[in-house]
Coordinates of C-alpha atoms and ligand atoms in Angstrom, one line a residue:
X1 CA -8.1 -13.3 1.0
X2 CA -4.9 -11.7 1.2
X3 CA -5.1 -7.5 1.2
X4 CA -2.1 -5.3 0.4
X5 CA -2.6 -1.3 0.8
X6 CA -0.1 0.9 -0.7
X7 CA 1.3 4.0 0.8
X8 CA 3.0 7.1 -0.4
X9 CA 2.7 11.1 1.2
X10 CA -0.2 12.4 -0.8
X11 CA -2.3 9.0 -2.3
X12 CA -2.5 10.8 -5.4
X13 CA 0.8 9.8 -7.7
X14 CA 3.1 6.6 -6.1
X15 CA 0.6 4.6 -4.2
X16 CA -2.6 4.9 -6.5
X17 CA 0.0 4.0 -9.8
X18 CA 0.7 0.8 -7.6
X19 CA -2.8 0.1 -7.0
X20 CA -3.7 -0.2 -10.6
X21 CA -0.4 -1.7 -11.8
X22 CA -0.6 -4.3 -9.0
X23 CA -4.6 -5.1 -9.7
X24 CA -3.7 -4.9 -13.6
X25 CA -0.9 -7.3 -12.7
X26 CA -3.5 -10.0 -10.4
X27 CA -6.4 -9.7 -13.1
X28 CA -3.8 -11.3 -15.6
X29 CA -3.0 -13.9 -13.5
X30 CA -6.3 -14.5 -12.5
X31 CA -5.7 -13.6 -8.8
X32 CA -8.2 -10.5 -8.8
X33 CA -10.5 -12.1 -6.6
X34 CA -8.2 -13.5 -3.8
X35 CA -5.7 -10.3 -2.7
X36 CA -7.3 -7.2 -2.4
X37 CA -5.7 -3.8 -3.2
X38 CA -5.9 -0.9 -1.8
X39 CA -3.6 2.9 -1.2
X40 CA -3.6 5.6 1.4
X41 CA -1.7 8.4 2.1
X42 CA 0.1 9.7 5.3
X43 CA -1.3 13.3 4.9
X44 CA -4.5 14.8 4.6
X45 CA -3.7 17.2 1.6
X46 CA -5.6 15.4 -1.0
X47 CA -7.9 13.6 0.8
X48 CA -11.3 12.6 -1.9
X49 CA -8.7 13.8 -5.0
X50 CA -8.3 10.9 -7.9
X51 CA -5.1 10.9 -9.0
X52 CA -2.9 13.9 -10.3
X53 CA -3.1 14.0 -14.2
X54 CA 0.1 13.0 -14.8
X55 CA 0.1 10.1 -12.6
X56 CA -3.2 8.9 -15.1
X57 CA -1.8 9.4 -18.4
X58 CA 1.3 7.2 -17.6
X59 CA -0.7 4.7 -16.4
X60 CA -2.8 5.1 -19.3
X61 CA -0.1 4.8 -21.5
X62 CA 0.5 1.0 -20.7
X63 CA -3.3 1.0 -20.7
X64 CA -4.0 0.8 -16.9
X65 CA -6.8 3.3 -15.9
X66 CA -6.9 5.0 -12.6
X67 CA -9.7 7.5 -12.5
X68 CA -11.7 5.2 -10.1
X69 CA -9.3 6.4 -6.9
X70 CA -9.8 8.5 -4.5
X71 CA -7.2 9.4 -2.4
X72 CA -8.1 8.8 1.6
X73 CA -5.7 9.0 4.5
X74 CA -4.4 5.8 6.3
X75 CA -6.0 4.9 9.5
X76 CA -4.7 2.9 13.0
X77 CA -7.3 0.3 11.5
X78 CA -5.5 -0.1 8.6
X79 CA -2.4 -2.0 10.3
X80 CA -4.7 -4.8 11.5
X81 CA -7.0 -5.3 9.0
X82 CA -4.3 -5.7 6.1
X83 CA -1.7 -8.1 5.6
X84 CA 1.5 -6.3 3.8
X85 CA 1.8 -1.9 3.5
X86 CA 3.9 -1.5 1.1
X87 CA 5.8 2.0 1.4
X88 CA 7.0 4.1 -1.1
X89 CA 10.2 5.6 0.9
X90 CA 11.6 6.0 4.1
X91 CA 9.4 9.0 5.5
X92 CA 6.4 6.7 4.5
X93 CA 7.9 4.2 6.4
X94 CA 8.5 5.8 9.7
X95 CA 4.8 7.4 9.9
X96 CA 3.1 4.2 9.2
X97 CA 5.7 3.1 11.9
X98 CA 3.8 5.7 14.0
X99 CA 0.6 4.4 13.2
X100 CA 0.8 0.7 13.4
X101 CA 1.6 -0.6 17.0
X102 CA 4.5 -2.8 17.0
X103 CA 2.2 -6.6 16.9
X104 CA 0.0 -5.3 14.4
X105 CA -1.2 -7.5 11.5
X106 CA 0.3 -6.1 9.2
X107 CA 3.5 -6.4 7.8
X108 CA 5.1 -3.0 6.6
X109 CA 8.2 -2.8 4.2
X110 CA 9.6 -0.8 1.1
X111 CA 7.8 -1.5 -1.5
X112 CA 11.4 -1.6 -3.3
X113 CA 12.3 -4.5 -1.2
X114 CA 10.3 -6.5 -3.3
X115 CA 12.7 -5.5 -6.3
X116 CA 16.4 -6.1 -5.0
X117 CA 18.0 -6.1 -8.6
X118 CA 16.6 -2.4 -9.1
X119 CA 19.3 -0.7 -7.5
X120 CA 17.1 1.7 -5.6
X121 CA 15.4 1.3 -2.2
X122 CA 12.3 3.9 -2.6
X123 CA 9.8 5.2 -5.2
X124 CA 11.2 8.9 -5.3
X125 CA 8.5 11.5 -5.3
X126 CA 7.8 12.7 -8.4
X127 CA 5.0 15.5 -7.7
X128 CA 7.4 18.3 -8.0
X129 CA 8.8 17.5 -10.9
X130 CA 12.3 16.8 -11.7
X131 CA 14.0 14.0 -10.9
X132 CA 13.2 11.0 -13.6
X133 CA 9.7 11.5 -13.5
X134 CA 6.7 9.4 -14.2
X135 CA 7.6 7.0 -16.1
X136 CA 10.8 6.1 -14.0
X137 CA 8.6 5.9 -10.9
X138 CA 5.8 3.4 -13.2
X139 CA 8.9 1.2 -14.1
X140 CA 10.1 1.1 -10.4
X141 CA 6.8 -0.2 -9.4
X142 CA 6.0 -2.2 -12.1
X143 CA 9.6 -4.7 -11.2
X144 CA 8.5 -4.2 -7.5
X145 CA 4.3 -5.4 -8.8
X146 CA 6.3 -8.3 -9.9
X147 CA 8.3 -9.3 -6.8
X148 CA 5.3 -8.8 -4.7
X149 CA 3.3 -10.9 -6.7
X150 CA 5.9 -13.5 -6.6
X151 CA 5.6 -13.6 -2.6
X152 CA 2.1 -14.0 -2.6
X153 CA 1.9 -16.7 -4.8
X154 CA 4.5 -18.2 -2.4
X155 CA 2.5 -17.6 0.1
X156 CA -0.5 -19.0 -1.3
X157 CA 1.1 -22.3 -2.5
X158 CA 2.6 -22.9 1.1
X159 CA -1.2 -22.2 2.7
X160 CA -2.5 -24.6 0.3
X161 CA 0.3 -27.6 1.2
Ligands
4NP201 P1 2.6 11.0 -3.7 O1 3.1 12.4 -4.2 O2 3.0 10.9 -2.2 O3 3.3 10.0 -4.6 O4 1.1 11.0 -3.9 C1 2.8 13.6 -3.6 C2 1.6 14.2 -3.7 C3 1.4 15.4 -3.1 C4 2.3 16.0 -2.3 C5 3.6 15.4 -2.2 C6 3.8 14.2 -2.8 N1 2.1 17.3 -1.7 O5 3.0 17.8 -1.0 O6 1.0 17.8 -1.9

């Protein structure tokens, strides 16, 4: 089993859009039952929240449901018990940095790392509005839901040599 927990600020918009596009993503390929997927958020604001509305009807639009989530705060036992924490920006980046020891299981990147060709290095926060909004932010994670997907098959292929 390979487990992959996203990350954003609140764990109500970027990270829970990546949970359901990446799950989406592994039930089509028939990989739901070997990576498991999970988000947190560095702060405590919305701790036990599901997602925010607008974060929901986008993913609904391209018929991926996240009503099911409920945001939670990341925990030091998260950066041993899960293989990749993927980070929506560089403030994500440097608290999980915080939080996981350096010799930690996991291994924590940009979750835009997994999507070179996309000209952007983070998910920008689209809670306040502004900015390109939603659906920007869904297509972002969807190229990086692909390259991640990509490296775990990888990875799966080489455990299986
Ligand atoms: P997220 O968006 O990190 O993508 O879940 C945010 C949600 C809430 C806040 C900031 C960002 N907030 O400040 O409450």
């Amino acid at each position: 089993m390979i487990r992959v927990l996203f990350v954003c600020l609140g764990n109500i918009c970027r990270s829970p859009l990546s949970q359901g596009v990446f799950e989406d993503l592994l039930r089509r390929e028939g990989l739901e039952g070997e990576v498991e997927v999970d988000s947190a958020g560095t702060g405590a604001y919305h701790i036990g929240e599901p997602p925010d509305r607008r974060a929901q009807q986008t993913a609904s639009r391209r018929g991926i449901e996240l009503d099911g989530q409920r945001a939670r705060q990341i925990r030091p036992e998260d950066c041993d018990y899960f293989d990749y924490i993927l980070v929506m920006d560089r403030e994500n980046l440097e608290n999980v940095g915080l939080s996981c020891a350096t010799g930690s299981r996991a291994k924590v990147s940009l979750f835009m790392d997994y999507a070179p060709q996309a000209g952007e290095r983070e998910v920008p926060d689209p809670y306040f509005g502004g900015g390109k909004g939603f659906e920007y932010v869904m297509d972002l994670i969807e190229e990086a839901s692909r390259g991640l997907l990509e490296e775990i098959k990888a990875r799966r292929t080489g455990e299986h040599v």
